[in-house]
PDB file of C-alpha atoms in Angstrom:
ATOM      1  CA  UNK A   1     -58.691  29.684 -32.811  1.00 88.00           C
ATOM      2  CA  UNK A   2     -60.405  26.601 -31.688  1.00 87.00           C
ATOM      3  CA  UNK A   3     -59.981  23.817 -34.557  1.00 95.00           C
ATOM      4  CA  UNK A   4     -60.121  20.384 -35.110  1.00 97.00           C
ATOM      5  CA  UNK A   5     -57.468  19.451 -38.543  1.00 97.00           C
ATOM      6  CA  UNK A   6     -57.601  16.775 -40.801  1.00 97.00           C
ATOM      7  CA  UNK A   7     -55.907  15.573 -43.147  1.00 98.00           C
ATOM      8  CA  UNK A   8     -55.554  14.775 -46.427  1.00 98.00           C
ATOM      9  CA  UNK A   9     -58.942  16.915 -47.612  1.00 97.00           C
ATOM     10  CA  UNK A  10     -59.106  14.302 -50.753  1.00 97.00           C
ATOM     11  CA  UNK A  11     -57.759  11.122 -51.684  1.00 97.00           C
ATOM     12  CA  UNK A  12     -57.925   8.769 -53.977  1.00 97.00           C
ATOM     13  CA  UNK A  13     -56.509   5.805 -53.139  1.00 96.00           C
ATOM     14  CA  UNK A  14     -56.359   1.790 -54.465  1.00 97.00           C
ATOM     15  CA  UNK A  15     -57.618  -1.249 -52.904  1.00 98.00           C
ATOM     16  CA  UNK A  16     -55.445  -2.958 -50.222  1.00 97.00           C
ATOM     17  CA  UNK A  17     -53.173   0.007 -49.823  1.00 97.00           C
ATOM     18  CA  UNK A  18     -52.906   1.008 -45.847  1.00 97.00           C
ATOM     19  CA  UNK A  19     -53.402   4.601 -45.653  1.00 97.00           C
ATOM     20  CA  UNK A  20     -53.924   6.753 -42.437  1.00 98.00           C
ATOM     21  CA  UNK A  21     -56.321  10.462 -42.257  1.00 98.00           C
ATOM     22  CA  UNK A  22     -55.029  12.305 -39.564  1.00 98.00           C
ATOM     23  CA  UNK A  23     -56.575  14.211 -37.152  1.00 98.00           C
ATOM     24  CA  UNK A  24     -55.863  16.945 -34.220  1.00 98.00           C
ATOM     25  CA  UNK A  25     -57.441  19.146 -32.072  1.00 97.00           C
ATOM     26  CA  UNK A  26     -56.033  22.040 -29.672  1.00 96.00           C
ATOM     27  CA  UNK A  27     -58.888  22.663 -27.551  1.00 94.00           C
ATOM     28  CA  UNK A  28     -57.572  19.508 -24.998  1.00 93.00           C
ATOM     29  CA  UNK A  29     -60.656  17.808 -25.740  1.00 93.00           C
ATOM     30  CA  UNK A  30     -60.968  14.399 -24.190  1.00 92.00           C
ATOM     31  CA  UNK A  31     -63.215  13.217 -26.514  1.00 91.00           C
ATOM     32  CA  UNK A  32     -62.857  12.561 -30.020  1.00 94.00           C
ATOM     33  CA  UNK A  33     -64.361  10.213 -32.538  1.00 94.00           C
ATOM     34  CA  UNK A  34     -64.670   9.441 -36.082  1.00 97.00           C
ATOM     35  CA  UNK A  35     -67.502   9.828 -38.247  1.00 96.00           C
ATOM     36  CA  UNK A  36     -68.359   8.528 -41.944  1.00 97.00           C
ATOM     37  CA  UNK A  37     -71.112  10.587 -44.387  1.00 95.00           C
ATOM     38  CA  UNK A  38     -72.827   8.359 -47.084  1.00 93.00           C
ATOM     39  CA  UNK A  39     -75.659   9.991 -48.654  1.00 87.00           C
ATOM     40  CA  UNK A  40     -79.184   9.080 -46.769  1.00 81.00           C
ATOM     41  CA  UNK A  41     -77.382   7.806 -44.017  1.00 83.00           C
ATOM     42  CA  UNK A  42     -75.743  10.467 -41.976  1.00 85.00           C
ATOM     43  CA  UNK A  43     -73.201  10.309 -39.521  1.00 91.00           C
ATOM     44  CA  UNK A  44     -72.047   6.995 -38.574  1.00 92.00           C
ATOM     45  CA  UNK A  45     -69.779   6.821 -35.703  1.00 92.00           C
ATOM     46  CA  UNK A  46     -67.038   4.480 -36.380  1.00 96.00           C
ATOM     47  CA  UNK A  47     -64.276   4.648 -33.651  1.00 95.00           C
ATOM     48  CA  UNK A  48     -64.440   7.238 -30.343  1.00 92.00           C
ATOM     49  CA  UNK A  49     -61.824   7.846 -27.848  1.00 93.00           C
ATOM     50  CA  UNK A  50     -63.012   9.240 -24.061  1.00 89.00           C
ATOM     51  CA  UNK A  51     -59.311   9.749 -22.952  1.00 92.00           C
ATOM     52  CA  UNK A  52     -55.758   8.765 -23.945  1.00 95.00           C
ATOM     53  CA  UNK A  53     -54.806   4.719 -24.599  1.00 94.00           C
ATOM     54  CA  UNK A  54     -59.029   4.598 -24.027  1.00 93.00           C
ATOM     55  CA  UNK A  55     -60.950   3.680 -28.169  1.00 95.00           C
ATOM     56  CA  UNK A  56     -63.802   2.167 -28.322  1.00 93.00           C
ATOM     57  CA  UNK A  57     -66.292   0.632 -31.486  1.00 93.00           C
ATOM     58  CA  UNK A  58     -68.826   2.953 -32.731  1.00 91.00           C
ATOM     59  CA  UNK A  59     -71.757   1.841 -35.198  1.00 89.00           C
ATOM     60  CA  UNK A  60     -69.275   0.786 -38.084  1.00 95.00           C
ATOM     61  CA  UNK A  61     -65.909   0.246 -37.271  1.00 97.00           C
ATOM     62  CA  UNK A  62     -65.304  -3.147 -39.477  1.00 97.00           C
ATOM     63  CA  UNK A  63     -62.154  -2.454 -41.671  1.00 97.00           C
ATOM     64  CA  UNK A  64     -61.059   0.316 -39.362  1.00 98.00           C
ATOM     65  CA  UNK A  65     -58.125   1.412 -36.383  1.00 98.00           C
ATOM     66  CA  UNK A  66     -57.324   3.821 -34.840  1.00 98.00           C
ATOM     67  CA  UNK A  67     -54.908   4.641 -31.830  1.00 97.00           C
ATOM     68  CA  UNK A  68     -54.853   7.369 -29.294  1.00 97.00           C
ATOM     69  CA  UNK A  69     -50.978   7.729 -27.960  1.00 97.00           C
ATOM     70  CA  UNK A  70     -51.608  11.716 -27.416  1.00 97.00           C
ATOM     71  CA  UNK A  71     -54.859  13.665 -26.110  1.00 96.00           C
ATOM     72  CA  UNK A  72     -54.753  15.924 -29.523  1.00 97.00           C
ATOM     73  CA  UNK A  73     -54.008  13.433 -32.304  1.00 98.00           C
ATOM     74  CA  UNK A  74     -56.747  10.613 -33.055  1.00 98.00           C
ATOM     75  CA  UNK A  75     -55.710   9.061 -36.425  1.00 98.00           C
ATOM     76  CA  UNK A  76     -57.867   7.004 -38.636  1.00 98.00           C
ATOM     77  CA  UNK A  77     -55.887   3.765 -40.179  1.00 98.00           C
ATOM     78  CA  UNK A  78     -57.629   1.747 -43.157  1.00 98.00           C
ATOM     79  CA  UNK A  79     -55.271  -1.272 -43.307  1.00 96.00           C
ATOM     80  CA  UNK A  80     -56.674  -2.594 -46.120  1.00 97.00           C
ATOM     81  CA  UNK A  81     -58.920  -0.178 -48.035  1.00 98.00           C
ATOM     82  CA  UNK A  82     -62.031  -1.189 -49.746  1.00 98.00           C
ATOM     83  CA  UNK A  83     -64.267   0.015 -52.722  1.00 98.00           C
ATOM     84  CA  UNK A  84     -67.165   0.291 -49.646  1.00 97.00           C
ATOM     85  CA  UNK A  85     -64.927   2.141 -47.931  1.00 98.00           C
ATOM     86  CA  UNK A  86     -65.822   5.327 -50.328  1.00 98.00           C
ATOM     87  CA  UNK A  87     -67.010   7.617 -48.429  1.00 98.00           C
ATOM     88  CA  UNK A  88     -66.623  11.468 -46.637  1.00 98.00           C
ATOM     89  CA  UNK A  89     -65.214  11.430 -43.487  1.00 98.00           C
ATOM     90  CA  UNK A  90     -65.126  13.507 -40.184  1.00 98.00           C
ATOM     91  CA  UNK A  91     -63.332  13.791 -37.304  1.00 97.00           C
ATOM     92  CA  UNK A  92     -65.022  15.988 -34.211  1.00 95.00           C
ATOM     93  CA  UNK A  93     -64.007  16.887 -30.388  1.00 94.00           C
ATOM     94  CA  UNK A  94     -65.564  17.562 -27.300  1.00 90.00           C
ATOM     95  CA  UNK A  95     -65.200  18.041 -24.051  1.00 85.00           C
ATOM     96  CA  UNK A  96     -66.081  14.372 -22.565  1.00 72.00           C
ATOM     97  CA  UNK A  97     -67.353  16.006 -19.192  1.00 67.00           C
ATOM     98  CA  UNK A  98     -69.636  18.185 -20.504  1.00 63.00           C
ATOM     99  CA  UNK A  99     -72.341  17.506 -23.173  1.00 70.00           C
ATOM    100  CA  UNK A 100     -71.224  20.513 -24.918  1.00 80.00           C
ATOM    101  CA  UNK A 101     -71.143  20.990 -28.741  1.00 88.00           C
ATOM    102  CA  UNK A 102     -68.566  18.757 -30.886  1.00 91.00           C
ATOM    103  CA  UNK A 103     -66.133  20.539 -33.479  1.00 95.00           C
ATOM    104  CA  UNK A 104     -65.581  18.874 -36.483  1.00 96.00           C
ATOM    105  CA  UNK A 105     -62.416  18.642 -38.838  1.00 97.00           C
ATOM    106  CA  UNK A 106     -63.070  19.922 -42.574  1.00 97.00           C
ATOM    107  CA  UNK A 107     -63.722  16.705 -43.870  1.00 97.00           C
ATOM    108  CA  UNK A 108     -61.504  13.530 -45.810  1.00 98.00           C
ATOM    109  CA  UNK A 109     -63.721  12.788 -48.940  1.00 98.00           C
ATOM    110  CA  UNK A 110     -61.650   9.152 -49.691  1.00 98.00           C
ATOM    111  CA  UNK A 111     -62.171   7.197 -52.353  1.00 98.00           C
ATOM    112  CA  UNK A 112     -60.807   3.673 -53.161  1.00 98.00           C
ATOM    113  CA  UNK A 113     -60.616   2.110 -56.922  1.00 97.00           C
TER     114      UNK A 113
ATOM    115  CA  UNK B   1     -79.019   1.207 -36.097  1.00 48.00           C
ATOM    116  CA  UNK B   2     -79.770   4.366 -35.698  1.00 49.00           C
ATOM    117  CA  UNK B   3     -82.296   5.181 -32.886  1.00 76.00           C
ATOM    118  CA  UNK B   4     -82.955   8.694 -33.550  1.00 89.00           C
ATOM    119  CA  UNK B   5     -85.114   9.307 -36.877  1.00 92.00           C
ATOM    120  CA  UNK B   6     -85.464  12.329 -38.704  1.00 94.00           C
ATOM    121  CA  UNK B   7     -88.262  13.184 -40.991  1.00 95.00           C
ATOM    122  CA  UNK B   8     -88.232  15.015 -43.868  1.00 95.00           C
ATOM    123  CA  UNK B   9     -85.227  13.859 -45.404  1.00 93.00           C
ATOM    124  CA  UNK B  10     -85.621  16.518 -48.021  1.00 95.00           C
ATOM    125  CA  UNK B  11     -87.574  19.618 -48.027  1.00 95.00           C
ATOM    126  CA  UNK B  12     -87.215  21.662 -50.959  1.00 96.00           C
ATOM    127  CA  UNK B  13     -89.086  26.081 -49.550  1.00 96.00           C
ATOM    128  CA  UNK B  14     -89.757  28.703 -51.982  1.00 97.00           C
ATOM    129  CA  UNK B  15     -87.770  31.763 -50.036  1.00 97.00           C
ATOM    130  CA  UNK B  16     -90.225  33.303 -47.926  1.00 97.00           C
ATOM    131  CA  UNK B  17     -91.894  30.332 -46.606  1.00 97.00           C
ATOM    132  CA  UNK B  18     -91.524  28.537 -42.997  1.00 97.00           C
ATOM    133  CA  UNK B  19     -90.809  25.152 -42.969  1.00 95.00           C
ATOM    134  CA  UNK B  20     -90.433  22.667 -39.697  1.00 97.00           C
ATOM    135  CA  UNK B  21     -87.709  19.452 -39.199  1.00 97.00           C
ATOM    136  CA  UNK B  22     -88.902  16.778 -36.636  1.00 97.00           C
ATOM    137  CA  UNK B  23     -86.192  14.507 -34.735  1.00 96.00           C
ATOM    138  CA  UNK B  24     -87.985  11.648 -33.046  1.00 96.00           C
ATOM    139  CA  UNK B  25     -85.954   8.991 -30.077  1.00 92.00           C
ATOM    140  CA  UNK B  26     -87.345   5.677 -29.181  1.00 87.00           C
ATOM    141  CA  UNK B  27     -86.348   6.307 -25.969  1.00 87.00           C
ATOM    142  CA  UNK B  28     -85.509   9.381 -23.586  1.00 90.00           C
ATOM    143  CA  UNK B  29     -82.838  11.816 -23.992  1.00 91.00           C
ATOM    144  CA  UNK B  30     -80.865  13.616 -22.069  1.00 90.00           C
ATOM    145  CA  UNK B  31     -80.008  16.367 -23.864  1.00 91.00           C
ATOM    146  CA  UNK B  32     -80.383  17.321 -27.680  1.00 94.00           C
ATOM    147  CA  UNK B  33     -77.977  19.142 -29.957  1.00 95.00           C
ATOM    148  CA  UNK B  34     -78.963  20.572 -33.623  1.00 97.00           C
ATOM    149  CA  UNK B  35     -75.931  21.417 -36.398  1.00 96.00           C
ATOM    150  CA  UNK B  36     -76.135  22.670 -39.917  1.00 97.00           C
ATOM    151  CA  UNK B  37     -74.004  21.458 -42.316  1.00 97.00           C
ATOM    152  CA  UNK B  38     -73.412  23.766 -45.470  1.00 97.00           C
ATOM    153  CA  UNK B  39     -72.862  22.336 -49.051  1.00 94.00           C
ATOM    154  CA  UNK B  40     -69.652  20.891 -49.179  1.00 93.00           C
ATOM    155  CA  UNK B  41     -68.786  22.027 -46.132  1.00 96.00           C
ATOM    156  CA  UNK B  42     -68.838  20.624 -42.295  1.00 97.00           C
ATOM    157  CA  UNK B  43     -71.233  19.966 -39.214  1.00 96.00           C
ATOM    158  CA  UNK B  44     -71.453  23.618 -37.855  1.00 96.00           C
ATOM    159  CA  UNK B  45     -73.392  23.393 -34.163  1.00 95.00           C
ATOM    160  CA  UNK B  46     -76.183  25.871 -33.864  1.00 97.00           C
ATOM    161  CA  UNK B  47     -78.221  24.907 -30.362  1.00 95.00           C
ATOM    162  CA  UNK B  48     -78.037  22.981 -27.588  1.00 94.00           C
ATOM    163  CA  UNK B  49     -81.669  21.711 -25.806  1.00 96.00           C
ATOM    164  CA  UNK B  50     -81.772  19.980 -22.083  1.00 94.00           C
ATOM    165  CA  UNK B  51     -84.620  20.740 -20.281  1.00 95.00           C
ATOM    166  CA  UNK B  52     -87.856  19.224 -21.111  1.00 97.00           C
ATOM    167  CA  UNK B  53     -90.139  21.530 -22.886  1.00 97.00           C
ATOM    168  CA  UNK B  54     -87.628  23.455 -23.817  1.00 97.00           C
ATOM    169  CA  UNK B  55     -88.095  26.198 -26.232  1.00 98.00           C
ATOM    170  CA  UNK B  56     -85.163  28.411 -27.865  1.00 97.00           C
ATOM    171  CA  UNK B  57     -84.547  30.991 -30.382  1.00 97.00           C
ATOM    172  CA  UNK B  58     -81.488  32.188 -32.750  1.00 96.00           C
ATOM    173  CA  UNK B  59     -82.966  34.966 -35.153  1.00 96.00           C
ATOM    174  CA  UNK B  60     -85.533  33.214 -37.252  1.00 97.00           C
ATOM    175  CA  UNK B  61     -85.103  29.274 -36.187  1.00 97.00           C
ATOM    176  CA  UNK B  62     -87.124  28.617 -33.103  1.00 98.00           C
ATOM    177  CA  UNK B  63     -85.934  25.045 -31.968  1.00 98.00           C
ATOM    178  CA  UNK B  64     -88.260  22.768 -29.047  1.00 98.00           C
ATOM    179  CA  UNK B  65     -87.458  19.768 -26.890  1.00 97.00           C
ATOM    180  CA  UNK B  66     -90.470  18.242 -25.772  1.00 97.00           C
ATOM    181  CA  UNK B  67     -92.153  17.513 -22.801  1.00 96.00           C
ATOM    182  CA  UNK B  68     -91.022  13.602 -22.691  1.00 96.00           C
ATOM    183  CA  UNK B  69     -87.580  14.328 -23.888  1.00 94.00           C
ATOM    184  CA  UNK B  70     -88.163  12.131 -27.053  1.00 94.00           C
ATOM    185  CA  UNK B  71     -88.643  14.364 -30.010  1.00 96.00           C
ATOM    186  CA  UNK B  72     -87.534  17.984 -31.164  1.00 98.00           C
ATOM    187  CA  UNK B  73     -87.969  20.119 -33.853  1.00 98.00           C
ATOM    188  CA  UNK B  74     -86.519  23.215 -35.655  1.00 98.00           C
ATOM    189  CA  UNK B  75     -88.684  25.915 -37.541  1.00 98.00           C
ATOM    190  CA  UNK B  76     -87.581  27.804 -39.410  1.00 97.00           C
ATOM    191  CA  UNK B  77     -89.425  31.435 -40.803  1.00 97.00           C
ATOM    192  CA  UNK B  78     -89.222  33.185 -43.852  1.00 97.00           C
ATOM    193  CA  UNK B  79     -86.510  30.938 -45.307  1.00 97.00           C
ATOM    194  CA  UNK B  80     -83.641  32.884 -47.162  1.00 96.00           C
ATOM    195  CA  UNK B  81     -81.096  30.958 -49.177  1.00 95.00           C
ATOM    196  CA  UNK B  82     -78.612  31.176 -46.473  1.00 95.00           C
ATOM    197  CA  UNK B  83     -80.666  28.528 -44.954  1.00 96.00           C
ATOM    198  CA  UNK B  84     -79.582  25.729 -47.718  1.00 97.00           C
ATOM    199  CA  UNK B  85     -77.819  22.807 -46.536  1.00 97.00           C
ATOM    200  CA  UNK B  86     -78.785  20.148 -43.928  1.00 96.00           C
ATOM    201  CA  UNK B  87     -79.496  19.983 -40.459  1.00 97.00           C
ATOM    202  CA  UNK B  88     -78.933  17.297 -38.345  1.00 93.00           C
ATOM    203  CA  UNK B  89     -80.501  16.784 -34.449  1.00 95.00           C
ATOM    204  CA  UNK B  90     -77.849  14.628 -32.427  1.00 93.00           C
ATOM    205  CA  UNK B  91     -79.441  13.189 -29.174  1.00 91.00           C
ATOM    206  CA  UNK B  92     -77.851  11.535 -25.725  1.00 86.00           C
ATOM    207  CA  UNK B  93     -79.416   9.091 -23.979  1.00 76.00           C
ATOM    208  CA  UNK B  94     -77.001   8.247 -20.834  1.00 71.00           C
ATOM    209  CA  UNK B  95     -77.786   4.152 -21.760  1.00 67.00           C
ATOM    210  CA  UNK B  96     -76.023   4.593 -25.261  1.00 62.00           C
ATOM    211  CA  UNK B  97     -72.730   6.762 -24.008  1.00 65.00           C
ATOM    212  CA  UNK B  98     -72.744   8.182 -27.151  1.00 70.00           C
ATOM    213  CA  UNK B  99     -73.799  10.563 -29.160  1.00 75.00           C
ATOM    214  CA  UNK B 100     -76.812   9.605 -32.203  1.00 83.00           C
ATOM    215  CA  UNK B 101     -77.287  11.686 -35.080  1.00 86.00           C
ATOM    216  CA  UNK B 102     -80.331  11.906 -37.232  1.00 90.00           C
ATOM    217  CA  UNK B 103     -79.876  11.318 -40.763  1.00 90.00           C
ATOM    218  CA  UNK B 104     -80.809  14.872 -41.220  1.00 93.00           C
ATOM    219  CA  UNK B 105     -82.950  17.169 -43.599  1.00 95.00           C
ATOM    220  CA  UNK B 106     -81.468  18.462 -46.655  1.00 95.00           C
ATOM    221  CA  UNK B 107     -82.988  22.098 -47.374  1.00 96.00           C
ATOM    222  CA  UNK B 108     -82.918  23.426 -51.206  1.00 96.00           C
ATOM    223  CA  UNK B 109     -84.302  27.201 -51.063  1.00 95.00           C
ATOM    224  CA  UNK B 110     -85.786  28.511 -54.472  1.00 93.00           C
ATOM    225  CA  UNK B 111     -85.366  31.931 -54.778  1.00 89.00           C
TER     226      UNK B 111
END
């Protein structure tokens, strides 16, 4: 079955603590990127990766990394987490060739206290 | 920000009644993409639109791109409360290598 995983679903974390959502996808998608939710705005892209060793910025990637070592994996790293960092996030795939539809992960609803 | 806008933000449909979402880009896209995203749940895609004028169907949502490639739209008819959550149009434009969601329409269905 073609998925994209994430993980954790929830957590609740404190300021300043690094903490990484992981992500993976076994459809050997190229492309995958990371969104954020907030209520009224939509999606926001904040990182997207075309290939392997290849990330690039999205619309809000202050306060964020991420890394791309393997063509399935695509983790999101907060080094330093912050109240305004609250938020649902999503991971999605898709084939980079082809404008073709994008999968998306369950969802990481974070929040930072 | 974001350069696709989508109007209404909410729409709240007795079940039974039609109702229409409008997606409208500053500039031209390439292609078009709609999703629905259930209560609690995650960005589901339902249609794909490329051609200009383009007009398709999935049971009772007919979605359009139109003619200049700036603006679509999904109707949908006799709405059933199946049809609650929120629907988001995604456009490409080859300039912005990316793709740019709407901010979506959130659709409450009274029974």
């Amino acid at each position: 079955e073609a998925q994209v995983t994430q993980n954790p679903r929830y957590l609740i974390t404190v300021t300043g603590k690094k903490l990484t959502v992981t992500c993976s996808q076994n459809m050997n998608h190229e492309y995958m990127s990371w969104y954020r939710q907030d209520p009224g705005l939509g999606l926001r892209q904040i990182y997207y990766s075309m290939n392997v060793e290849v990330t690039d910025k999205g619309d809000v990637p202050e306060g964020y990394k991420v890394s791309r070592k393997e063509k399935r994996n695509f983790p999101l790293i907060l080094e330093s987490p912050s109240p305004n960092q609250t938020s649902l996030y999503f991971c999605a795939s898709r084939d980079r060739v082809l404008f073709t539809e994008a999968f998306f992960g369950q969802g990481t609803r974070l929040t930072v206290v | 920000g974001q350069q696709v806008m989508q109007i209404p933000q909410y729409q709240h449909v007795q079940e039974g009644e039609d109702f229409t979402t409008y997606c409208n880009s500053s500039t031209t896209l390439s292609n078009i993409q709609w999703y629905k995203q259930r209560p609690g749940g995650h960005p589901v895609f339902l249609i794909q639109l490329v051609k200009s004028g383009e007009v398709k169907k999935q049971k009772r949502l007919t979605f359009q791109f139109g003619e200049a490639k700036k603006n679509s739209s999904l109707h949908i008819t006799a709405t059933q409360t199946t049809d609650v959550g929120t629907y988001f149009c995604v456009g490409y434009d080859d300039s912005w290598g990316k793709l740019q969601f709407g901010a979506g329409t959130q659709v409450v269905v009274t029974p």
